[in-house]
Amino acid sequence: MTAAGQAAAAVTADQLLVRVRELLAAHPPAATGREDFLRARFDAGLAWVHYPQGLGGLAAPRSLQAVVDAELEAAGAPDNDPRRIGIGLGMAAPTILAYGTEEQKRRFLRPLWIGEEVWCQLFSEPGAGSDLAALGTRAVLDEAAGEWVVDGQKVWTSSAHTARWAILIARTDPALPKHQGITYFLCDMHAPGVEVRPLRQITGEAEFNEVFLTGVRIPDAHRLGAVGQGWAVARTTLMNERVSIGGMRIPREGGMIAPVAAAWRERPRLRTHALHQRMLELWVEAEVARLTGERLRQQLVAGQPGPEGSGMKLTFARLNQEISGLEVELLGEEGLLYEDWTLRRPEIVDFTGRDAGYRYLRAKGNSIEGGTSEILLNIVAERVLGLPPEPRDDKDLAWKDLAR
Amino acid sequence: MTPPYPPSAAPLDLLYSETEEELRTAVRSLLAARCDAPGILGRIESGRPHDPELWRTLAVDMGTAGLLVPEKLGGQGASHREAAVVLEELGRAAAPVPYLTSAVLAAEILIGCDGPEATELLRELASGRRIFVPALPLTLAPGAPLPPPVRDVGAGVLSGTALSGTVMAVADAVAADVLLVLADTGLYAVPATAAGVALTPLVALDLTRPLATVTLDGAAGTRLADPATARAAIAGALLSGAGLLASEQLGIAEWCLTETVAYVRGRHQFNRPVGSFQALKHRLARLWLDVASARAAARAAADALATGAPDAPLTVAVAQAYCSGVAVRAAEECVQLHGGIGMTWEHPAHLYLKRAKADSLALGTAGHHRGLVADFAELPAP
């Protein structure tokens, strides 16, 4: 069997289950080390079943991943801690798969999936956030050495302090218009000249970093895609980022509404009529958002993806902010308190098990990270509704001639 | 802690089936050919807003009047899912036909009565040849106390039934062949032309769903159910009606969004299409999000009703609490973003605004349904 299409047609849920049972028999989770089990799972093609054979998959339909995950979970098998390595799984991997050389795919995808190598994303810059293509980090080719020399500053980098590798976009031709002179690289975070500094946020925690790049040398073999094609490659990454942010499945009264509803039921003295009305409105909106996400999921399973995905991040950002704001108010004097202002460096962002003040402050980032709500509304307006773009005068100007 | 509401037995099917899409296509093309805004306005000005020819084609020829009625009783044996699709299209056209009142509310009441008389009437209703309308105020909501029943002053007298009383704001009464009347002695079918029945048309906010006051003065009727059965049947009908009204509201909102997007793309000001201004794009993108969410909520309600899901009352309350606001906002945005033309009588935006606003009171306001959510989800008021 050579063509991926044939393989996709051939692999069924039953065949996957047979493979899962073979894996479990050969590597009983109770008697196997965590990483050894994950390596065996990857090599059996059960890591991400829709990936090609030899790269952790079996070219099976993506929807069958759930069958594998459920069976392994029931057997008590360890997982690869997807929340800790979310950037690698959600953004780096699909981009490497789409644009990488065979050698890059074989080198990077296995340790990425197992979690031996954590990834981060060096995209945003202090001067280029929503206007990402305006970025100024420079990469200049040292032809004699076959290496690129990178100088610049990145910001909002989650996991930079734990990452071994980064996906990086840098400007390789400032004389071209801003979208054309960009190239995409895989950057070694341990290379000389990479400096990571924690960036403390309004929560008091340093979940993100600033990354300073000074004369960092990247071999040309770690370039992803053609020189000057970095914007097209980056769009693949960004589309996958938004899918992963909006695609979560939550139960009724799951998510941020849960602690508010629980507090309301357990503590009658907190109840006022004004808060009741706001809470019921938000409870209804959270339930409708859940149904909208479920409908989107059913559309995907039925092979009819709808444009609703473009909007789910907007909905969750707004709801998280409104609900967490209500929660602080509901709690009365307790809402005046905060858990801990000391500088801490969490490995993952987690809203559960935190107090209302943290949730309120952290939710402010939901309408900024992964594309601001304003940018996403433009995308919905232009791509879904077909409204005309605003006039722009920066598309054909050389990057070096743009106002800064 | 365990959530207090009953869990869904199976995940709701929130998509449209192929059959439903075929039904939609048929209804939409009928309405495109036979129900345009100038025609609706012409009828309104003639004082007879209902369109009997449109009803005949929709209800009789296409058989949609009996979608909720089992096949053995002369209906289509379909479900709330299909009726919801019809209502989406009727909302999109602001169609002046008594579908919600006859094919949904009256049908559900008769299904709930379950006697030979009700069965016979259900056959007539399902055929579409006679229009049945519950003599209840359009604002009556599931979970709310029923209005005081009219009195049967003839009880025990040889002449039989003699119903007397007044019911306010009865939707589509002027189109009815038969009124379903809740009296203190049970539920009665009363011919609209019977002696002792007076219909006084009211000047309604919604021009496309006329209202009337029904006054009974010793009217005779056929008894269909005892008081307890009648009340249960009405409660079930109100639940279905509220759940399916969400689909009509979705249709209204969709029309308003689509029309407005088309308008701002073509309308130029300041040497640009006004739809290229970010202030308008963001408003319309948010409205699109709300409409996409309303679709999920309305589909959930229709499917929960169709499958008899244990949490159907909660799902219906959620759909009503959400969709009525979306329809009103879509219609308000439609008027605003059309600028001056949106304020005129000849542009159809006002028909949708009036229907949307009236619908936000029909079968319970959003506030009433949020109160029901509070009960079902055990989130009590202070």
PDB file of N, CA and C in Angstrom, chain B residues 190-277:
ATOM      1  N   VAL B 190     -65.385  25.092  19.496  1.00  0.00           N
ATOM      2  CA  VAL B 190     -66.499  25.989  19.211  1.00  0.00           C
ATOM      3  C   VAL B 190     -66.320  26.541  17.790  1.00  0.00           C
ATOM      4  N   PRO B 191     -67.270  26.288  16.881  1.00  0.00           N
ATOM      5  CA  PRO B 191     -67.147  26.879  15.542  1.00  0.00           C
ATOM      6  C   PRO B 191     -67.095  28.400  15.651  1.00  0.00           C
ATOM      7  N   ALA B 192     -66.200  28.997  14.878  1.00  0.00           N
ATOM      8  CA  ALA B 192     -66.017  30.443  14.998  1.00  0.00           C
ATOM      9  C   ALA B 192     -67.258  31.206  14.565  1.00  0.00           C
ATOM     10  N   THR B 193     -68.105  30.542  13.758  1.00  0.00           N
ATOM     11  CA  THR B 193     -69.310  31.222  13.281  1.00  0.00           C
ATOM     12  C   THR B 193     -70.541  30.888  14.117  1.00  0.00           C
ATOM     13  N   ALA B 194     -70.336  30.144  15.217  1.00  0.00           N
ATOM     14  CA  ALA B 194     -71.485  29.712  16.022  1.00  0.00           C
ATOM     15  C   ALA B 194     -72.186  30.917  16.651  1.00  0.00           C
ATOM     16  N   ALA B 195     -73.459  30.725  16.964  1.00  0.00           N
ATOM     17  CA  ALA B 195     -74.187  31.774  17.654  1.00  0.00           C
ATOM     18  C   ALA B 195     -73.541  32.023  19.012  1.00  0.00           C
ATOM     19  N   GLY B 196     -73.473  33.294  19.399  1.00  0.00           N
ATOM     20  CA  GLY B 196     -72.886  33.615  20.692  1.00  0.00           C
ATOM     21  C   GLY B 196     -71.380  33.772  20.655  1.00  0.00           C
ATOM     22  N   VAL B 197     -70.743  33.693  19.476  1.00  0.00           N
ATOM     23  CA  VAL B 197     -69.304  33.922  19.365  1.00  0.00           C
ATOM     24  C   VAL B 197     -69.086  35.258  18.661  1.00  0.00           C
ATOM     25  N   ALA B 198     -68.341  36.144  19.306  1.00  0.00           N
ATOM     26  CA  ALA B 198     -68.023  37.430  18.663  1.00  0.00           C
ATOM     27  C   ALA B 198     -66.514  37.615  18.632  1.00  0.00           C
ATOM     28  N   LEU B 199     -65.992  37.962  17.457  1.00  0.00           N
ATOM     29  CA  LEU B 199     -64.559  38.223  17.320  1.00  0.00           C
ATOM     30  C   LEU B 199     -64.378  39.705  17.054  1.00  0.00           C
ATOM     31  N   THR B 200     -63.630  40.386  17.930  1.00  0.00           N
ATOM     32  CA  THR B 200     -63.383  41.807  17.743  1.00  0.00           C
ATOM     33  C   THR B 200     -61.917  41.998  17.386  1.00  0.00           C
ATOM     34  N   PRO B 201     -61.620  42.287  16.115  1.00  0.00           N
ATOM     35  CA  PRO B 201     -60.218  42.474  15.743  1.00  0.00           C
ATOM     36  C   PRO B 201     -59.587  43.613  16.522  1.00  0.00           C
ATOM     37  N   LEU B 202     -58.336  43.409  16.943  1.00  0.00           N
ATOM     38  CA  LEU B 202     -57.588  44.439  17.663  1.00  0.00           C
ATOM     39  C   LEU B 202     -56.540  45.024  16.720  1.00  0.00           C
ATOM     40  N   VAL B 203     -56.111  46.244  17.000  1.00  0.00           N
ATOM     41  CA  VAL B 203     -55.021  46.822  16.217  1.00  0.00           C
ATOM     42  C   VAL B 203     -53.729  46.306  16.846  1.00  0.00           C
ATOM     43  N   ALA B 204     -53.070  45.393  16.132  1.00  0.00           N
ATOM     44  CA  ALA B 204     -51.938  44.677  16.725  1.00  0.00           C
ATOM     45  C   ALA B 204     -50.610  45.303  16.317  1.00  0.00           C
ATOM     46  N   LEU B 205     -49.625  45.194  17.191  1.00  0.00           N
ATOM     47  CA  LEU B 205     -48.258  45.645  16.874  1.00  0.00           C
ATOM     48  C   LEU B 205     -47.720  44.860  15.682  1.00  0.00           C
ATOM     49  N   ASP B 206     -47.917  43.544  15.715  1.00  0.00           N
ATOM     50  CA  ASP B 206     -47.455  42.693  14.615  1.00  0.00           C
ATOM     51  C   ASP B 206     -48.543  42.640  13.557  1.00  0.00           C
ATOM     52  N   LEU B 207     -48.251  43.244  12.404  1.00  0.00           N
ATOM     53  CA  LEU B 207     -49.267  43.337  11.353  1.00  0.00           C
ATOM     54  C   LEU B 207     -49.518  42.002  10.675  1.00  0.00           C
ATOM     55  N   THR B 208     -48.605  41.048  10.833  1.00  0.00           N
ATOM     56  CA  THR B 208     -48.694  39.798  10.089  1.00  0.00           C
ATOM     57  C   THR B 208     -49.256  38.648  10.928  1.00  0.00           C
ATOM     58  N   ARG B 209     -49.513  38.889  12.198  1.00  0.00           N
ATOM     59  CA  ARG B 209     -50.175  37.866  13.025  1.00  0.00           C
ATOM     60  C   ARG B 209     -51.271  38.573  13.798  1.00  0.00           C
ATOM     61  N   PRO B 210     -52.445  38.727  13.167  1.00  0.00           N
ATOM     62  CA  PRO B 210     -53.498  39.574  13.747  1.00  0.00           C
ATOM     63  C   PRO B 210     -54.032  39.009  15.065  1.00  0.00           C
ATOM     64  N   LEU B 211     -54.513  39.925  15.896  1.00  0.00           N
ATOM     65  CA  LEU B 211     -55.088  39.564  17.194  1.00  0.00           C
ATOM     66  C   LEU B 211     -56.558  39.967  17.227  1.00  0.00           C
ATOM     67  N   ALA B 212     -57.307  39.250  18.056  1.00  0.00           N
ATOM     68  CA  ALA B 212     -58.709  39.619  18.265  1.00  0.00           C
ATOM     69  C   ALA B 212     -59.107  39.282  19.690  1.00  0.00           C
ATOM     70  N   THR B 213     -60.126  39.945  20.162  1.00  0.00           N
ATOM     71  CA  THR B 213     -60.738  39.551  21.422  1.00  0.00           C
ATOM     72  C   THR B 213     -61.876  38.579  21.095  1.00  0.00           C
ATOM     73  N   VAL B 214     -61.880  37.447  21.794  1.00  0.00           N
ATOM     74  CA  VAL B 214     -62.940  36.459  21.601  1.00  0.00           C
ATOM     75  C   VAL B 214     -63.948  36.623  22.737  1.00  0.00           C
ATOM     76  N   THR B 215     -65.203  36.916  22.377  1.00  0.00           N
ATOM     77  CA  THR B 215     -66.243  37.053  23.390  1.00  0.00           C
ATOM     78  C   THR B 215     -67.294  35.960  23.170  1.00  0.00           C
ATOM     79  N   LEU B 216     -67.530  35.181  24.204  1.00  0.00           N
ATOM     80  CA  LEU B 216     -68.524  34.101  24.117  1.00  0.00           C
ATOM     81  C   LEU B 216     -69.712  34.479  24.989  1.00  0.00           C
ATOM     82  N   ASP B 217     -70.881  34.354  24.423  1.00  0.00           N
ATOM     83  CA  ASP B 217     -72.093  34.672  25.178  1.00  0.00           C
ATOM     84  C   ASP B 217     -73.088  33.546  24.964  1.00  0.00           C
ATOM     85  N   GLY B 218     -72.966  32.508  25.781  1.00  0.00           N
ATOM     86  CA  GLY B 218     -73.850  31.353  25.672  1.00  0.00           C
ATOM     87  C   GLY B 218     -73.569  30.506  24.443  1.00  0.00           C
ATOM     88  N   ALA B 219     -72.293  30.431  24.005  1.00  0.00           N
ATOM     89  CA  ALA B 219     -71.971  29.667  22.800  1.00  0.00           C
ATOM     90  C   ALA B 219     -71.958  28.171  23.089  1.00  0.00           C
ATOM     91  N   ALA B 220     -72.404  27.402  22.102  1.00  0.00           N
ATOM     92  CA  ALA B 220     -72.387  25.951  22.239  1.00  0.00           C
ATOM     93  C   ALA B 220     -71.112  25.395  21.609  1.00  0.00           C
ATOM     94  N   GLY B 221     -70.648  24.264  22.136  1.00  0.00           N
ATOM     95  CA  GLY B 221     -69.457  23.644  21.570  1.00  0.00           C
ATOM     96  C   GLY B 221     -69.419  22.170  21.890  1.00  0.00           C
ATOM     97  N   THR B 222     -68.430  21.484  21.302  1.00  0.00           N
ATOM     98  CA  THR B 222     -68.248  20.056  21.555  1.00  0.00           C
ATOM     99  C   THR B 222     -67.187  19.884  22.628  1.00  0.00           C
ATOM    100  N   ARG B 223     -67.520  19.111  23.669  1.00  0.00           N
ATOM    101  CA  ARG B 223     -66.559  18.935  24.755  1.00  0.00           C
ATOM    102  C   ARG B 223     -65.509  17.904  24.335  1.00  0.00           C
ATOM    103  N   LEU B 224     -64.233  18.251  24.501  1.00  0.00           N
ATOM    104  CA  LEU B 224     -63.143  17.388  24.070  1.00  0.00           C
ATOM    105  C   LEU B 224     -62.393  16.755  25.219  1.00  0.00           C
ATOM    106  N   ALA B 225     -62.410  17.385  26.377  1.00  0.00           N
ATOM    107  CA  ALA B 225     -61.615  16.859  27.489  1.00  0.00           C
ATOM    108  C   ALA B 225     -62.116  17.425  28.795  1.00  0.00           C
ATOM    109  N   ASP B 226     -61.844  16.698  29.873  1.00  0.00           N
ATOM    110  CA  ASP B 226     -62.169  17.206  31.204  1.00  0.00           C
ATOM    111  C   ASP B 226     -61.149  18.281  31.585  1.00  0.00           C
ATOM    112  N   PRO B 227     -61.415  19.035  32.651  1.00  0.00           N
ATOM    113  CA  PRO B 227     -60.528  20.167  32.965  1.00  0.00           C
ATOM    114  C   PRO B 227     -59.075  19.754  33.175  1.00  0.00           C
ATOM    115  N   ALA B 228     -58.825  18.645  33.864  1.00  0.00           N
ATOM    116  CA  ALA B 228     -57.436  18.263  34.147  1.00  0.00           C
ATOM    117  C   ALA B 228     -56.711  17.897  32.858  1.00  0.00           C
ATOM    118  N   THR B 229     -57.368  17.099  32.008  1.00  0.00           N
ATOM    119  CA  THR B 229     -56.755  16.727  30.729  1.00  0.00           C
ATOM    120  C   THR B 229     -56.514  17.967  29.874  1.00  0.00           C
ATOM    121  N   ALA B 230     -57.516  18.866  29.890  1.00  0.00           N
ATOM    122  CA  ALA B 230     -57.386  20.087  29.088  1.00  0.00           C
ATOM    123  C   ALA B 230     -56.171  20.892  29.520  1.00  0.00           C
ATOM    124  N   ARG B 231     -55.982  21.022  30.825  1.00  0.00           N
ATOM    125  CA  ARG B 231     -54.866  21.827  31.315  1.00  0.00           C
ATOM    126  C   ARG B 231     -53.525  21.188  30.956  1.00  0.00           C
ATOM    127  N   ALA B 232     -53.465  19.860  31.084  1.00  0.00           N
ATOM    128  CA  ALA B 232     -52.212  19.178  30.728  1.00  0.00           C
ATOM    129  C   ALA B 232     -51.938  19.314  29.240  1.00  0.00           C
ATOM    130  N   ALA B 233     -52.996  19.199  28.420  1.00  0.00           N
ATOM    131  CA  ALA B 233     -52.806  19.308  26.974  1.00  0.00           C
ATOM    132  C   ALA B 233     -52.316  20.708  26.601  1.00  0.00           C
ATOM    133  N   ILE B 234     -52.909  21.708  27.269  1.00  0.00           N
ATOM    134  CA  ILE B 234     -52.485  23.088  26.971  1.00  0.00           C
ATOM    135  C   ILE B 234     -51.043  23.303  27.419  1.00  0.00           C
ATOM    136  N   ALA B 235     -50.687  22.763  28.578  1.00  0.00           N
ATOM    137  CA  ALA B 235     -49.308  22.930  29.057  1.00  0.00           C
ATOM    138  C   ALA B 235     -48.324  22.333  28.064  1.00  0.00           C
ATOM    139  N   GLY B 236     -48.645  21.146  27.541  1.00  0.00           N
ATOM    140  CA  GLY B 236     -47.761  20.517  26.554  1.00  0.00           C
ATOM    141  C   GLY B 236     -47.671  21.325  25.279  1.00  0.00           C
ATOM    142  N   ALA B 237     -48.816  21.881  24.867  1.00  0.00           N
ATOM    143  CA  ALA B 237     -48.822  22.680  23.637  1.00  0.00           C
ATOM    144  C   ALA B 237     -48.000  23.951  23.805  1.00  0.00           C
ATOM    145  N   LEU B 238     -48.086  24.560  24.987  1.00  0.00           N
ATOM    146  CA  LEU B 238     -47.316  25.789  25.211  1.00  0.00           C
ATOM    147  C   LEU B 238     -45.818  25.500  25.177  1.00  0.00           C
ATOM    148  N   LEU B 239     -45.430  24.344  25.712  1.00  0.00           N
ATOM    149  CA  LEU B 239     -44.010  23.966  25.682  1.00  0.00           C
ATOM    150  C   LEU B 239     -43.544  23.795  24.235  1.00  0.00           C
ATOM    151  N   SER B 240     -44.305  23.037  23.445  1.00  0.00           N
ATOM    152  CA  SER B 240     -43.941  22.853  22.034  1.00  0.00           C
ATOM    153  C   SER B 240     -43.938  24.179  21.295  1.00  0.00           C
ATOM    154  N   GLY B 241     -44.980  24.977  21.546  1.00  0.00           N
ATOM    155  CA  GLY B 241     -45.086  26.251  20.849  1.00  0.00           C
ATOM    156  C   GLY B 241     -43.891  27.146  21.140  1.00  0.00           C
ATOM    157  N   ALA B 242     -43.512  27.213  22.420  1.00  0.00           N
ATOM    158  CA  ALA B 242     -42.364  28.056  22.784  1.00  0.00           C
ATOM    159  C   ALA B 242     -41.090  27.522  22.135  1.00  0.00           C
ATOM    160  N   GLY B 243     -40.918  26.212  22.152  1.00  0.00           N
ATOM    161  CA  GLY B 243     -39.714  25.630  21.561  1.00  0.00           C
ATOM    162  C   GLY B 243     -39.636  25.876  20.064  1.00  0.00           C
ATOM    163  N   LEU B 244     -40.773  25.787  19.382  1.00  0.00           N
ATOM    164  CA  LEU B 244     -40.760  25.967  17.929  1.00  0.00           C
ATOM    165  C   LEU B 244     -40.776  27.439  17.532  1.00  0.00           C
ATOM    166  N   LEU B 245     -41.296  28.291  18.402  1.00  0.00           N
ATOM    167  CA  LEU B 245     -41.230  29.725  18.124  1.00  0.00           C
ATOM    168  C   LEU B 245     -39.769  30.169  17.975  1.00  0.00           C
ATOM    169  N   ALA B 246     -38.868  29.494  18.676  1.00  0.00           N
ATOM    170  CA  ALA B 246     -37.437  29.826  18.562  1.00  0.00           C
ATOM    171  C   ALA B 246     -36.981  29.694  17.112  1.00  0.00           C
ATOM    172  N   SER B 247     -37.538  28.737  16.379  1.00  0.00           N
ATOM    173  CA  SER B 247     -37.145  28.569  14.979  1.00  0.00           C
ATOM    174  C   SER B 247     -37.718  29.692  14.119  1.00  0.00           C
ATOM    175  N   GLU B 248     -38.942  30.126  14.421  1.00  0.00           N
ATOM    176  CA  GLU B 248     -39.478  31.292  13.699  1.00  0.00           C
ATOM    177  C   GLU B 248     -38.581  32.508  13.956  1.00  0.00           C
ATOM    178  N   GLN B 249     -38.162  32.668  15.219  1.00  0.00           N
ATOM    179  CA  GLN B 249     -37.298  33.803  15.562  1.00  0.00           C
ATOM    180  C   GLN B 249     -35.959  33.706  14.837  1.00  0.00           C
ATOM    181  N   LEU B 250     -35.450  32.486  14.710  1.00  0.00           N
ATOM    182  CA  LEU B 250     -34.211  32.285  13.950  1.00  0.00           C
ATOM    183  C   LEU B 250     -34.399  32.735  12.502  1.00  0.00           C
ATOM    184  N   GLY B 251     -35.527  32.365  11.906  1.00  0.00           N
ATOM    185  CA  GLY B 251     -35.795  32.757  10.520  1.00  0.00           C
ATOM    186  C   GLY B 251     -35.862  34.269  10.358  1.00  0.00           C
ATOM    187  N   ILE B 252     -36.502  34.925  11.309  1.00  0.00           N
ATOM    188  CA  ILE B 252     -36.581  36.395  11.278  1.00  0.00           C
ATOM    189  C   ILE B 252     -35.170  36.982  11.331  1.00  0.00           C
ATOM    190  N   ALA B 253     -34.378  36.492  12.281  1.00  0.00           N
ATOM    191  CA  ALA B 253     -33.031  37.036  12.474  1.00  0.00           C
ATOM    192  C   ALA B 253     -32.178  36.809  11.223  1.00  0.00           C
ATOM    193  N   GLU B 254     -32.332  35.645  10.617  1.00  0.00           N
ATOM    194  CA  GLU B 254     -31.547  35.337   9.420  1.00  0.00           C
ATOM    195  C   GLU B 254     -31.885  36.282   8.278  1.00  0.00           C
ATOM    196  N   TRP B 255     -33.180  36.521   8.075  1.00  0.00           N
ATOM    197  CA  TRP B 255     -33.576  37.435   7.008  1.00  0.00           C
ATOM    198  C   TRP B 255     -32.961  38.805   7.259  1.00  0.00           C
ATOM    199  N   CYS B 256     -33.070  39.283   8.492  1.00  0.00           N
ATOM    200  CA  CYS B 256     -32.575  40.624   8.818  1.00  0.00           C
ATOM    201  C   CYS B 256     -31.066  40.704   8.580  1.00  0.00           C
ATOM    202  N   LEU B 257     -30.326  39.689   8.986  1.00  0.00           N
ATOM    203  CA  LEU B 257     -28.872  39.708   8.793  1.00  0.00           C
ATOM    204  C   LEU B 257     -28.531  39.689   7.301  1.00  0.00           C
ATOM    205  N   THR B 258     -29.155  38.764   6.564  1.00  0.00           N
ATOM    206  CA  THR B 258     -28.835  38.618   5.143  1.00  0.00           C
ATOM    207  C   THR B 258     -29.143  39.902   4.377  1.00  0.00           C
ATOM    208  N   GLU B 259     -30.330  40.480   4.630  1.00  0.00           N
ATOM    209  CA  GLU B 259     -30.720  41.713   3.937  1.00  0.00           C
ATOM    210  C   GLU B 259     -29.757  42.846   4.261  1.00  0.00           C
ATOM    211  N   THR B 260     -29.377  42.927   5.534  1.00  0.00           N
ATOM    212  CA  THR B 260     -28.536  44.046   5.948  1.00  0.00           C
ATOM    213  C   THR B 260     -27.142  43.923   5.346  1.00  0.00           C
ATOM    214  N   VAL B 261     -26.597  42.712   5.342  1.00  0.00           N
ATOM    215  CA  VAL B 261     -25.278  42.502   4.748  1.00  0.00           C
ATOM    216  C   VAL B 261     -25.325  42.888   3.264  1.00  0.00           C
ATOM    217  N   ALA B 262     -26.371  42.449   2.560  1.00  0.00           N
ATOM    218  CA  ALA B 262     -26.476  42.777   1.141  1.00  0.00           C
ATOM    219  C   ALA B 262     -26.570  44.294   0.957  1.00  0.00           C
ATOM    220  N   TYR B 263     -27.321  44.945   1.837  1.00  0.00           N
ATOM    221  CA  TYR B 263     -27.505  46.387   1.694  1.00  0.00           C
ATOM    222  C   TYR B 263     -26.198  47.148   1.910  1.00  0.00           C
ATOM    223  N   VAL B 264     -25.469  46.829   2.989  1.00  0.00           N
ATOM    224  CA  VAL B 264     -24.259  47.617   3.271  1.00  0.00           C
ATOM    225  C   VAL B 264     -23.134  47.316   2.279  1.00  0.00           C
ATOM    226  N   ARG B 265     -23.228  46.194   1.585  1.00  0.00           N
ATOM    227  CA  ARG B 265     -22.237  45.941   0.530  1.00  0.00           C
ATOM    228  C   ARG B 265     -22.482  46.832  -0.681  1.00  0.00           C
ATOM    229  N   GLY B 266     -23.719  47.136  -0.944  1.00  0.00           N
ATOM    230  CA  GLY B 266     -24.033  47.905  -2.141  1.00  0.00           C
ATOM    231  C   GLY B 266     -24.152  49.399  -1.917  1.00  0.00           C
ATOM    232  N   ARG B 267     -24.426  49.802  -0.702  1.00  0.00           N
ATOM    233  CA  ARG B 267     -24.671  51.218  -0.413  1.00  0.00           C
ATOM    234  C   ARG B 267     -23.336  51.956  -0.228  1.00  0.00           C
ATOM    235  N   HIS B 268     -23.100  52.971  -1.047  1.00  0.00           N
ATOM    236  CA  HIS B 268     -21.856  53.734  -0.968  1.00  0.00           C
ATOM    237  C   HIS B 268     -22.076  55.077  -0.285  1.00  0.00           C
ATOM    238  N   GLN B 269     -21.170  55.412   0.631  1.00  0.00           N
ATOM    239  CA  GLN B 269     -21.104  56.734   1.252  1.00  0.00           C
ATOM    240  C   GLN B 269     -19.623  57.022   1.465  1.00  0.00           C
ATOM    241  N   PHE B 270     -19.230  58.288   1.457  1.00  0.00           N
ATOM    242  CA  PHE B 270     -17.823  58.651   1.633  1.00  0.00           C
ATOM    243  C   PHE B 270     -16.933  57.917   0.615  1.00  0.00           C
ATOM    244  N   ASN B 271     -17.473  57.669  -0.578  1.00  0.00           N
ATOM    245  CA  ASN B 271     -16.724  57.011  -1.651  1.00  0.00           C
ATOM    246  C   ASN B 271     -16.305  55.583  -1.316  1.00  0.00           C
ATOM    247  N   ARG B 272     -17.049  54.907  -0.424  1.00  0.00           N
ATOM    248  CA  ARG B 272     -16.746  53.511  -0.073  1.00  0.00           C
ATOM    249  C   ARG B 272     -18.066  52.795   0.159  1.00  0.00           C
ATOM    250  N   PRO B 273     -18.102  51.475  -0.034  1.00  0.00           N
ATOM    251  CA  PRO B 273     -19.283  50.746   0.450  1.00  0.00           C
ATOM    252  C   PRO B 273     -19.345  50.905   1.970  1.00  0.00           C
ATOM    253  N   VAL B 274     -20.506  51.208   2.513  1.00  0.00           N
ATOM    254  CA  VAL B 274     -20.550  51.420   3.976  1.00  0.00           C
ATOM    255  C   VAL B 274     -20.186  50.139   4.727  1.00  0.00           C
ATOM    256  N   GLY B 275     -20.370  49.015   4.074  1.00  0.00           N
ATOM    257  CA  GLY B 275     -19.995  47.743   4.705  1.00  0.00           C
ATOM    258  C   GLY B 275     -18.501  47.563   4.886  1.00  0.00           C
ATOM    259  N   SER B 276     -17.679  48.468   4.359  1.00  0.00           N
ATOM    260  CA  SER B 276     -16.237  48.359   4.577  1.00  0.00           C
ATOM    261  C   SER B 276     -15.802  49.085   5.847  1.00  0.00           C
ATOM    262  N   PHE B 277     -16.710  49.816   6.487  1.00  0.00           N
ATOM    263  CA  PHE B 277     -16.350  50.510   7.736  1.00  0.00           C
ATOM    264  C   PHE B 277     -16.360  49.521   8.899  1.00  0.00           C
TER     265      PHE B 277
END
